[in-house]
Amino acid sequence: MKFSKKQVKKAKLLAYKALFGRWDRVKKYFWFILALQVYKFITYFTFNPSKGKLLEAFYLVNRYLDDVGDGDTRLDMTPQDRINYLLRKREFTLNPNEPQDEIEHLILYYKCLVKKRGEDFTDPAIDIVDSIIFDAKRLGGSIIHKQRTLEENYHLLDEKGTVSPMLWLFKENPNRLAELSYLARAVRTYYNLRDLRGDIVKGHINISAEDVELYQLNLYPMLLKIETPTEIEKWFQGQAQEGLRLLAIHRKSLFEKPFRVFTRLVLWLMYERSARAFLIKIS
C-alpha cells in the first residue's frame, strides 16, 4: 500500500491540533514536543533526517489514538465507536490495506520509514494500541483494577511500546530495556498524579484496588468534582515519594552503566525533567 503525502500532512496537522487544542494540553506536552523538534533538527543536520521524521510520525499516531481512547478528541464518538476505531487501527497496523483516513496514511508513512531502515515497529505499535484499547474500554466505567492489571498495562505502553523503539532509534542495545524500567515507572507515576482528578472524572481509576483498601479511599467526591479527600492526599504524597525513589535508582543506574550522551539528553528532556520537577514540587 502507498501513502499520500498530502494525507500525511493532514494527519500531522490533525494530531497537533488535538494535542494543542486547549491551554492545559499545551502546558502538559510542551517540553515533550520541544524535545521531539530538537531531535528532528539534530537528525536533519547530521544527514539522517528520516530518524527524526520517523519518531515524530510514530509519536503523533499514538498520541492521537490515545486522545481518541481517552475521550480527549473526536467528541462525536460513542464509547463503542472509540473502541471500534482503535480496533480498526490495530488491524491496519498488523495488516495494512487501503487507508481509510489520514491517520492510516500516517501509519503507512512511519512503517515505510521503518522498513527502509531494516526494522519493524509492529510489535511496539500493537503494544501501545492494546494499552489504549484497555483505557477506552474503561472510559466512564470507574472500574478499580488490581495493581497487577494496572502494571501490566503500563508495561505495554511505557516500556514495550515506547522505550523499546527509542532504544533502536538511538542505536542502544535493545537488551537494556529493563534498565530503563525505573524511569518508565517513575514517569508513569508522574502522569497518573498529574492527571489524577481528570482521569477519575473520566472513569480512569489509576489507583489500585489494594491501595483503595489500604488507604480507605473514597473516590466519589472527586468523581463529583467536589474536593480531594484527605485520604487521597496521603496516597498522593506516598506515590510522589515512590516516584522520586525510582528516579534516584534510575540516576544511579545511568552513572554505573551510562547510555550514549544523546540518549541521556533526550530521556532527560522528554521524560525525566518534567517528572522530577513535578514530583519534587508536590512531595
PDB file of C-alpha atoms in Angstrom:
ATOM      1  CA  MET A   1       0.000   0.000   0.000  1.00  0.00           C
ATOM      2  CA  LYS A   2       1.137   3.561  -0.711  1.00  0.00           C
ATOM      3  CA  PHE A   3       0.593   6.609   1.454  1.00  0.00           C
ATOM      4  CA  SER A   4      -0.385  10.055   0.239  1.00  0.00           C
ATOM      5  CA  LYS A   5       1.989  12.871   1.217  1.00  0.00           C
ATOM      6  CA  LYS A   6      -0.975  15.243   1.300  1.00  0.00           C
ATOM      7  CA  GLN A   7      -2.853  12.947   3.681  1.00  0.00           C
ATOM      8  CA  VAL A   8       0.268  12.541   5.854  1.00  0.00           C
ATOM      9  CA  LYS A   9       0.460  16.334   6.230  1.00  0.00           C
ATOM     10  CA  LYS A  10      -3.245  16.440   7.092  1.00  0.00           C
ATOM     11  CA  ALA A  11      -2.745  13.701   9.695  1.00  0.00           C
ATOM     12  CA  LYS A  12       0.113  15.605  11.343  1.00  0.00           C
ATOM     13  CA  LEU A  13      -1.983  18.762  11.425  1.00  0.00           C
ATOM     14  CA  LEU A  14      -4.905  16.800  12.889  1.00  0.00           C
ATOM     15  CA  ALA A  15      -2.714  15.291  15.609  1.00  0.00           C
ATOM     16  CA  TYR A  16      -1.047  18.594  16.521  1.00  0.00           C
ATOM     17  CA  LYS A  17      -4.428  20.333  16.594  1.00  0.00           C
ATOM     18  CA  ALA A  18      -5.743  17.725  19.023  1.00  0.00           C
ATOM     19  CA  LEU A  19      -2.517  17.959  21.016  1.00  0.00           C
ATOM     20  CA  PHE A  20      -2.606  21.733  21.450  1.00  0.00           C
ATOM     21  CA  GLY A  21      -6.349  22.329  21.304  1.00  0.00           C
ATOM     22  CA  ARG A  22      -6.517  23.519  24.917  1.00  0.00           C
ATOM     23  CA  TRP A  23      -4.104  25.556  27.039  1.00  0.00           C
ATOM     24  CA  ASP A  24      -3.840  22.833  29.695  1.00  0.00           C
ATOM     25  CA  ARG A  25      -2.642  20.417  26.986  1.00  0.00           C
ATOM     26  CA  VAL A  26      -0.102  22.946  25.706  1.00  0.00           C
ATOM     27  CA  LYS A  27       1.407  23.107  29.199  1.00  0.00           C
ATOM     28  CA  LYS A  28       1.251  19.330  29.550  1.00  0.00           C
ATOM     29  CA  TYR A  29       3.063  18.434  26.327  1.00  0.00           C
ATOM     30  CA  PHE A  30       5.241  21.482  25.650  1.00  0.00           C
ATOM     31  CA  TRP A  31       8.580  20.045  26.784  1.00  0.00           C
ATOM     32  CA  PHE A  32       7.982  16.710  25.121  1.00  0.00           C
ATOM     33  CA  ILE A  33       7.194  18.298  21.759  1.00  0.00           C
ATOM     34  CA  LEU A  34      10.151  20.672  22.149  1.00  0.00           C
ATOM     35  CA  ALA A  35      12.454  17.684  22.658  1.00  0.00           C
ATOM     36  CA  LEU A  36      10.919  15.983  19.647  1.00  0.00           C
ATOM     37  CA  GLN A  37      11.567  19.019  17.454  1.00  0.00           C
ATOM     38  CA  VAL A  38      15.139  19.318  18.768  1.00  0.00           C
ATOM     39  CA  TYR A  39      15.688  15.684  17.822  1.00  0.00           C
ATOM     40  CA  LYS A  40      14.312  16.316  14.320  1.00  0.00           C
ATOM     41  CA  PHE A  41      16.600  19.352  13.987  1.00  0.00           C
ATOM     42  CA  ILE A  42      19.679  17.385  15.035  1.00  0.00           C
ATOM     43  CA  THR A  43      18.934  14.452  12.732  1.00  0.00           C
ATOM     44  CA  TYR A  44      18.452  16.857   9.830  1.00  0.00           C
ATOM     45  CA  PHE A  45      21.873  18.424  10.312  1.00  0.00           C
ATOM     46  CA  THR A  46      23.557  15.060  10.859  1.00  0.00           C
ATOM     47  CA  PHE A  47      22.272  13.927   7.455  1.00  0.00           C
ATOM     48  CA  ASN A  48      19.876  11.392   8.937  1.00  0.00           C
ATOM     49  CA  PRO A  49      16.503  13.201   8.780  1.00  0.00           C
ATOM     50  CA  SER A  50      14.431  10.032   8.387  1.00  0.00           C
ATOM     51  CA  LYS A  51      15.012   9.145  12.059  1.00  0.00           C
ATOM     52  CA  GLY A  52      13.510  12.421  13.219  1.00  0.00           C
ATOM     53  CA  LYS A  53      10.580  12.095  10.819  1.00  0.00           C
ATOM     54  CA  LEU A  54      10.026   8.514  11.966  1.00  0.00           C
ATOM     55  CA  LEU A  55       9.952   9.389  15.664  1.00  0.00           C
ATOM     56  CA  GLU A  56       7.564  12.284  15.041  1.00  0.00           C
ATOM     57  CA  ALA A  57       5.178  10.192  12.915  1.00  0.00           C
ATOM     58  CA  PHE A  58       5.198   7.251  15.338  1.00  0.00           C
ATOM     59  CA  TYR A  59       4.551   9.566  18.278  1.00  0.00           C
ATOM     60  CA  LEU A  60       1.788  11.548  16.572  1.00  0.00           C
ATOM     61  CA  VAL A  61      -0.104   8.416  15.505  1.00  0.00           C
ATOM     62  CA  ASN A  62      -0.097   7.014  19.018  1.00  0.00           C
ATOM     63  CA  ARG A  63      -0.720  10.383  20.666  1.00  0.00           C
ATOM     64  CA  TYR A  64      -3.820  10.838  18.508  1.00  0.00           C
ATOM     65  CA  LEU A  65      -5.049   7.280  19.157  1.00  0.00           C
ATOM     66  CA  ASP A  66      -4.533   7.841  22.874  1.00  0.00           C
ATOM     67  CA  ASP A  67      -6.596  11.043  22.690  1.00  0.00           C
ATOM     68  CA  VAL A  68      -9.375   9.105  20.958  1.00  0.00           C
ATOM     69  CA  GLY A  69      -9.234   6.355  23.576  1.00  0.00           C
ATOM     70  CA  ASP A  70      -9.277   8.855  26.449  1.00  0.00           C
ATOM     71  CA  GLY A  71     -12.150  10.866  25.013  1.00  0.00           C
ATOM     72  CA  ASP A  72      -9.979  13.974  24.567  1.00  0.00           C
ATOM     73  CA  THR A  73     -10.800  14.312  20.867  1.00  0.00           C
ATOM     74  CA  ARG A  74     -13.485  13.159  18.406  1.00  0.00           C
ATOM     75  CA  LEU A  75     -16.211  14.136  20.856  1.00  0.00           C
ATOM     76  CA  ASP A  76     -18.839  12.915  18.386  1.00  0.00           C
ATOM     77  CA  MET A  77     -17.860   9.300  19.065  1.00  0.00           C
ATOM     78  CA  THR A  78     -19.715   6.993  21.428  1.00  0.00           C
ATOM     79  CA  PRO A  79     -17.600   4.767  23.718  1.00  0.00           C
ATOM     80  CA  GLN A  80     -18.149   1.798  21.393  1.00  0.00           C
ATOM     81  CA  ASP A  81     -17.254   3.962  18.375  1.00  0.00           C
ATOM     82  CA  ARG A  82     -13.919   4.694  20.034  1.00  0.00           C
ATOM     83  CA  ILE A  83     -13.206   1.031  20.660  1.00  0.00           C
ATOM     84  CA  ASN A  84     -14.148   0.099  17.088  1.00  0.00           C
ATOM     85  CA  TYR A  85     -11.959   2.898  15.720  1.00  0.00           C
ATOM     86  CA  LEU A  86      -8.969   1.679  17.740  1.00  0.00           C
ATOM     87  CA  LEU A  87      -9.556  -1.948  16.775  1.00  0.00           C
ATOM     88  CA  ARG A  88      -9.563  -0.886  13.123  1.00  0.00           C
ATOM     89  CA  LYS A  89      -6.234   0.925  13.593  1.00  0.00           C
ATOM     90  CA  ARG A  90      -4.819  -2.133  15.359  1.00  0.00           C
ATOM     91  CA  GLU A  91      -5.794  -4.383  12.470  1.00  0.00           C
ATOM     92  CA  PHE A  92      -4.471  -1.861   9.946  1.00  0.00           C
ATOM     93  CA  THR A  93      -1.126  -1.767  11.764  1.00  0.00           C
ATOM     94  CA  LEU A  94      -0.898  -5.553  11.599  1.00  0.00           C
ATOM     95  CA  ASN A  95      -2.218  -5.910   8.049  1.00  0.00           C
ATOM     96  CA  PRO A  96      -2.075  -2.635   6.087  1.00  0.00           C
ATOM     97  CA  ASN A  97      -4.631  -2.307   3.294  1.00  0.00           C
ATOM     98  CA  GLU A  98      -6.216   0.658   1.524  1.00  0.00           C
ATOM     99  CA  PRO A  99      -6.059   3.546   4.049  1.00  0.00           C
ATOM    100  CA  GLN A 100      -9.439   4.939   5.053  1.00  0.00           C
ATOM    101  CA  ASP A 101      -8.341   8.179   6.735  1.00  0.00           C
ATOM    102  CA  GLU A 102      -5.382  10.494   7.371  1.00  0.00           C
ATOM    103  CA  ILE A 103      -4.131   8.580  10.399  1.00  0.00           C
ATOM    104  CA  GLU A 104      -3.836   5.373   8.391  1.00  0.00           C
ATOM    105  CA  HIS A 105      -1.776   7.254   5.805  1.00  0.00           C
ATOM    106  CA  LEU A 106       0.484   8.372   8.667  1.00  0.00           C
ATOM    107  CA  ILE A 107       0.762   4.775   9.880  1.00  0.00           C
ATOM    108  CA  LEU A 108       1.830   3.702   6.385  1.00  0.00           C
ATOM    109  CA  TYR A 109       4.299   6.582   6.326  1.00  0.00           C
ATOM    110  CA  TYR A 110       6.140   5.579   9.502  1.00  0.00           C
ATOM    111  CA  LYS A 111       6.015   1.893   8.559  1.00  0.00           C
ATOM    112  CA  CYS A 112       7.690   2.807   5.257  1.00  0.00           C
ATOM    113  CA  LEU A 113      10.418   4.759   7.092  1.00  0.00           C
ATOM    114  CA  VAL A 114      10.979   1.862   9.485  1.00  0.00           C
ATOM    115  CA  LYS A 115      11.162  -0.662   6.636  1.00  0.00           C
ATOM    116  CA  LYS A 116      13.795   1.422   4.834  1.00  0.00           C
ATOM    117  CA  ARG A 117      15.944   1.166   7.949  1.00  0.00           C
ATOM    118  CA  GLY A 118      15.542  -2.614   8.088  1.00  0.00           C
ATOM    119  CA  GLU A 119      13.397  -2.722  11.195  1.00  0.00           C
ATOM    120  CA  ASP A 120       9.789  -3.356  12.180  1.00  0.00           C
ATOM    121  CA  PHE A 121       7.842  -1.343  14.769  1.00  0.00           C
ATOM    122  CA  THR A 122       4.713  -3.502  14.541  1.00  0.00           C
ATOM    123  CA  ASP A 123       5.144  -5.159  17.951  1.00  0.00           C
ATOM    124  CA  PRO A 124       5.638  -1.949  19.973  1.00  0.00           C
ATOM    125  CA  ALA A 125       2.862  -0.241  17.982  1.00  0.00           C
ATOM    126  CA  ILE A 126       0.439  -3.072  18.832  1.00  0.00           C
ATOM    127  CA  ASP A 127       1.519  -2.952  22.494  1.00  0.00           C
ATOM    128  CA  ILE A 128       0.646   0.749  22.607  1.00  0.00           C
ATOM    129  CA  VAL A 129      -2.713   0.314  20.850  1.00  0.00           C
ATOM    130  CA  ASP A 130      -3.633  -2.592  23.147  1.00  0.00           C
ATOM    131  CA  SER A 131      -2.937  -0.352  26.138  1.00  0.00           C
ATOM    132  CA  ILE A 132      -5.047   2.436  24.629  1.00  0.00           C
ATOM    133  CA  ILE A 133      -7.907  -0.026  23.989  1.00  0.00           C
ATOM    134  CA  PHE A 134      -7.683  -1.096  27.635  1.00  0.00           C
ATOM    135  CA  ASP A 135      -8.238   2.554  28.631  1.00  0.00           C
ATOM    136  CA  ALA A 136     -11.005   3.059  26.075  1.00  0.00           C
ATOM    137  CA  LYS A 137     -12.928   0.087  27.484  1.00  0.00           C
ATOM    138  CA  ARG A 138     -12.852   1.550  30.992  1.00  0.00           C
ATOM    139  CA  LEU A 139     -13.769   5.090  29.895  1.00  0.00           C
ATOM    140  CA  GLY A 140     -16.684   6.212  32.046  1.00  0.00           C
ATOM    141  CA  GLY A 141     -16.801   2.927  33.925  1.00  0.00           C
ATOM    142  CA  SER A 142     -14.874   3.874  37.074  1.00  0.00           C
ATOM    143  CA  ILE A 143     -13.548   0.321  37.354  1.00  0.00           C
ATOM    144  CA  ILE A 144     -10.969  -0.230  40.092  1.00  0.00           C
ATOM    145  CA  HIS A 145      -8.351  -2.728  38.944  1.00  0.00           C
ATOM    146  CA  LYS A 146      -5.813  -4.806  40.814  1.00  0.00           C
ATOM    147  CA  GLN A 147      -2.251  -3.464  40.944  1.00  0.00           C
ATOM    148  CA  ARG A 148      -1.010  -6.277  38.710  1.00  0.00           C
ATOM    149  CA  THR A 149      -3.526  -5.410  35.954  1.00  0.00           C
ATOM    150  CA  LEU A 150      -2.521  -1.741  36.011  1.00  0.00           C
ATOM    151  CA  GLU A 151       1.184  -2.574  35.978  1.00  0.00           C
ATOM    152  CA  GLU A 152       0.769  -4.951  33.026  1.00  0.00           C
ATOM    153  CA  ASN A 153      -0.966  -2.188  31.089  1.00  0.00           C
ATOM    154  CA  TYR A 154       1.724   0.374  31.972  1.00  0.00           C
ATOM    155  CA  HIS A 155       4.425  -2.101  30.926  1.00  0.00           C
ATOM    156  CA  LEU A 156       2.800  -2.473  27.493  1.00  0.00           C
ATOM    157  CA  LEU A 157       2.501   1.272  26.982  1.00  0.00           C
ATOM    158  CA  ASP A 158       5.587   2.722  28.632  1.00  0.00           C
ATOM    159  CA  GLU A 159       8.264   0.064  28.267  1.00  0.00           C
ATOM    160  CA  LYS A 160       7.497  -2.352  25.424  1.00  0.00           C
ATOM    161  CA  GLY A 161       5.622   0.230  23.360  1.00  0.00           C
ATOM    162  CA  THR A 162       7.627   3.424  23.968  1.00  0.00           C
ATOM    163  CA  VAL A 163      11.097   2.722  25.345  1.00  0.00           C
ATOM    164  CA  SER A 164      11.810  -0.289  23.126  1.00  0.00           C
ATOM    165  CA  PRO A 165      11.624   1.565  19.760  1.00  0.00           C
ATOM    166  CA  MET A 166      13.512   4.520  21.230  1.00  0.00           C
ATOM    167  CA  LEU A 167      16.450   2.271  22.100  1.00  0.00           C
ATOM    168  CA  TRP A 168      16.595   1.153  18.488  1.00  0.00           C
ATOM    169  CA  LEU A 169      16.340   4.703  17.156  1.00  0.00           C
ATOM    170  CA  PHE A 170      19.183   5.856  19.392  1.00  0.00           C
ATOM    171  CA  LYS A 171      21.347   2.834  18.481  1.00  0.00           C
ATOM    172  CA  GLU A 172      21.315   1.446  22.009  1.00  0.00           C
ATOM    173  CA  ASN A 173      21.357  -2.223  22.922  1.00  0.00           C
ATOM    174  CA  PRO A 174      17.680  -3.338  22.923  1.00  0.00           C
ATOM    175  CA  ASN A 175      18.521  -5.789  25.700  1.00  0.00           C
ATOM    176  CA  ARG A 176      18.933  -2.792  28.021  1.00  0.00           C
ATOM    177  CA  LEU A 177      15.176  -2.200  28.089  1.00  0.00           C
ATOM    178  CA  ALA A 178      14.911  -3.397  31.695  1.00  0.00           C
ATOM    179  CA  GLU A 179      17.476  -0.779  32.777  1.00  0.00           C
ATOM    180  CA  LEU A 180      15.019   1.981  31.888  1.00  0.00           C
ATOM    181  CA  SER A 181      12.166   0.362  33.785  1.00  0.00           C
ATOM    182  CA  TYR A 182      12.733   2.605  36.815  1.00  0.00           C
ATOM    183  CA  LEU A 183      12.485   5.736  34.683  1.00  0.00           C
ATOM    184  CA  ALA A 184       9.376   4.427  32.901  1.00  0.00           C
ATOM    185  CA  ARG A 185       7.666   3.613  36.201  1.00  0.00           C
ATOM    186  CA  ALA A 186       8.588   6.996  37.708  1.00  0.00           C
ATOM    187  CA  VAL A 187       7.266   8.850  34.676  1.00  0.00           C
ATOM    188  CA  ARG A 188       4.049   6.808  34.775  1.00  0.00           C
ATOM    189  CA  THR A 189       3.666   7.781  38.437  1.00  0.00           C
ATOM    190  CA  TYR A 190       4.084  11.421  37.407  1.00  0.00           C
ATOM    191  CA  TYR A 191       1.466  11.095  34.667  1.00  0.00           C
ATOM    192  CA  ASN A 192      -1.006   9.393  36.998  1.00  0.00           C
ATOM    193  CA  LEU A 193      -0.618  12.046  39.707  1.00  0.00           C
ATOM    194  CA  ARG A 194      -0.662  14.970  37.279  1.00  0.00           C
ATOM    195  CA  ASP A 195      -3.874  13.745  35.633  1.00  0.00           C
ATOM    196  CA  LEU A 196      -5.465  12.189  38.724  1.00  0.00           C
ATOM    197  CA  ARG A 197      -8.602  14.319  39.030  1.00  0.00           C
ATOM    198  CA  GLY A 198      -9.304  14.462  35.297  1.00  0.00           C
ATOM    199  CA  ASP A 199      -8.755  10.712  34.903  1.00  0.00           C
ATOM    200  CA  ILE A 200     -11.083   9.863  37.794  1.00  0.00           C
ATOM    201  CA  VAL A 201     -13.819  12.097  36.377  1.00  0.00           C
ATOM    202  CA  LYS A 202     -13.474  10.285  33.021  1.00  0.00           C
ATOM    203  CA  GLY A 203     -13.682   6.909  34.774  1.00  0.00           C
ATOM    204  CA  HIS A 204      -9.977   6.034  34.506  1.00  0.00           C
ATOM    205  CA  ILE A 205      -9.131   4.927  38.023  1.00  0.00           C
ATOM    206  CA  ASN A 206      -5.346   4.613  38.172  1.00  0.00           C
ATOM    207  CA  ILE A 207      -5.398   3.774  41.851  1.00  0.00           C
ATOM    208  CA  SER A 208      -5.141   0.057  42.554  1.00  0.00           C
ATOM    209  CA  ALA A 209      -7.767  -1.896  44.454  1.00  0.00           C
ATOM    210  CA  GLU A 210      -5.075  -2.720  47.009  1.00  0.00           C
ATOM    211  CA  ASP A 211      -4.371   0.992  47.640  1.00  0.00           C
ATOM    212  CA  VAL A 212      -8.070   1.830  47.818  1.00  0.00           C
ATOM    213  CA  GLU A 213      -8.402  -0.734  50.611  1.00  0.00           C
ATOM    214  CA  LEU A 214      -5.125   0.179  52.339  1.00  0.00           C
ATOM    215  CA  TYR A 215      -5.840   3.929  52.447  1.00  0.00           C
ATOM    216  CA  GLN A 216      -9.631   3.518  52.783  1.00  0.00           C
ATOM    217  CA  LEU A 217     -10.097   5.818  49.804  1.00  0.00           C
ATOM    218  CA  ASN A 218     -13.420   7.406  48.893  1.00  0.00           C
ATOM    219  CA  LEU A 219     -13.309   8.444  45.218  1.00  0.00           C
ATOM    220  CA  TYR A 220     -16.840   9.813  44.948  1.00  0.00           C
ATOM    221  CA  PRO A 221     -16.012  13.437  45.932  1.00  0.00           C
ATOM    222  CA  MET A 222     -13.537  13.574  43.052  1.00  0.00           C
ATOM    223  CA  LEU A 223     -15.998  11.896  40.694  1.00  0.00           C
ATOM    224  CA  LEU A 224     -18.440  14.653  41.565  1.00  0.00           C
ATOM    225  CA  LYS A 225     -15.694  17.311  41.177  1.00  0.00           C
ATOM    226  CA  ILE A 226     -16.240  18.457  44.759  1.00  0.00           C
ATOM    227  CA  GLU A 227     -12.976  18.063  46.626  1.00  0.00           C
ATOM    228  CA  THR A 228      -9.903  15.948  47.120  1.00  0.00           C
ATOM    229  CA  PRO A 229     -10.346  13.822  50.270  1.00  0.00           C
ATOM    230  CA  THR A 230      -7.549  13.809  52.858  1.00  0.00           C
ATOM    231  CA  GLU A 231      -7.024  10.063  52.381  1.00  0.00           C
ATOM    232  CA  ILE A 232      -6.290  10.558  48.670  1.00  0.00           C
ATOM    233  CA  GLU A 233      -3.854  13.352  49.520  1.00  0.00           C
ATOM    234  CA  LYS A 234      -1.960  10.893  51.757  1.00  0.00           C
ATOM    235  CA  TRP A 235      -1.880   8.351  48.932  1.00  0.00           C
ATOM    236  CA  PHE A 236      -0.784  11.136  46.564  1.00  0.00           C
ATOM    237  CA  GLN A 237       2.182  12.031  48.779  1.00  0.00           C
ATOM    238  CA  GLY A 238       3.207   8.400  49.097  1.00  0.00           C
ATOM    239  CA  GLN A 239       3.147   7.965  45.327  1.00  0.00           C
ATOM    240  CA  ALA A 240       5.243  11.114  44.839  1.00  0.00           C
ATOM    241  CA  GLN A 241       7.886   9.795  47.236  1.00  0.00           C
ATOM    242  CA  GLU A 242       7.897   6.454  45.420  1.00  0.00           C
ATOM    243  CA  GLY A 243       8.355   8.237  42.093  1.00  0.00           C
ATOM    244  CA  LEU A 244      11.369  10.137  43.423  1.00  0.00           C
ATOM    245  CA  ARG A 245      12.820   6.885  44.780  1.00  0.00           C
ATOM    246  CA  LEU A 246      12.506   5.300  41.327  1.00  0.00           C
ATOM    247  CA  LEU A 247      14.202   8.324  39.729  1.00  0.00           C
ATOM    248  CA  ALA A 248      17.067   8.061  42.214  1.00  0.00           C
ATOM    249  CA  ILE A 249      17.598   4.402  41.253  1.00  0.00           C
ATOM    250  CA  HIS A 250      17.476   5.407  37.584  1.00  0.00           C
ATOM    251  CA  ARG A 251      20.129   8.089  38.155  1.00  0.00           C
ATOM    252  CA  LYS A 252      22.389   5.587  39.921  1.00  0.00           C
ATOM    253  CA  SER A 253      21.926   3.085  37.096  1.00  0.00           C
ATOM    254  CA  LEU A 254      22.844   5.713  34.493  1.00  0.00           C
ATOM    255  CA  PHE A 255      26.002   6.562  36.420  1.00  0.00           C
ATOM    256  CA  GLU A 256      27.087   2.926  36.652  1.00  0.00           C
ATOM    257  CA  LYS A 257      26.184   1.930  33.068  1.00  0.00           C
ATOM    258  CA  PRO A 258      25.647   5.109  31.035  1.00  0.00           C
ATOM    259  CA  PHE A 259      23.833   5.298  27.728  1.00  0.00           C
ATOM    260  CA  ARG A 260      25.059   7.458  24.859  1.00  0.00           C
ATOM    261  CA  VAL A 261      25.206  11.193  25.616  1.00  0.00           C
ATOM    262  CA  PHE A 262      22.450  11.976  23.110  1.00  0.00           C
ATOM    263  CA  THR A 263      20.208   9.228  24.523  1.00  0.00           C
ATOM    264  CA  ARG A 264      20.633  10.611  28.034  1.00  0.00           C
ATOM    265  CA  LEU A 265      19.851  14.125  26.827  1.00  0.00           C
ATOM    266  CA  VAL A 266      16.638  13.066  25.078  1.00  0.00           C
ATOM    267  CA  LEU A 267      15.472  10.913  28.003  1.00  0.00           C
ATOM    268  CA  TRP A 268      16.076  13.797  30.395  1.00  0.00           C
ATOM    269  CA  LEU A 269      14.372  16.405  28.228  1.00  0.00           C
ATOM    270  CA  MET A 270      11.402  14.253  27.178  1.00  0.00           C
ATOM    271  CA  TYR A 271      10.750  12.413  30.412  1.00  0.00           C
ATOM    272  CA  GLU A 272      12.902  12.894  33.496  1.00  0.00           C
ATOM    273  CA  ARG A 273      12.973  16.709  33.657  1.00  0.00           C
ATOM    274  CA  SER A 274       9.197  17.173  33.908  1.00  0.00           C
ATOM    275  CA  ALA A 275       8.661  14.141  36.151  1.00  0.00           C
ATOM    276  CA  ARG A 276      11.355  15.167  38.638  1.00  0.00           C
ATOM    277  CA  ALA A 277      10.194  18.807  38.811  1.00  0.00           C
ATOM    278  CA  PHE A 278       6.562  17.795  39.393  1.00  0.00           C
ATOM    279  CA  LEU A 279       7.315  15.110  41.991  1.00  0.00           C
ATOM    280  CA  ILE A 280       9.654  17.401  43.963  1.00  0.00           C
ATOM    281  CA  LYS A 281       7.065  20.190  43.919  1.00  0.00           C
ATOM    282  CA  ILE A 282       4.305  18.071  45.411  1.00  0.00           C
ATOM    283  CA  SER A 283       6.341  15.903  47.799  1.00  0.00           C
TER     284      SER A 283
END
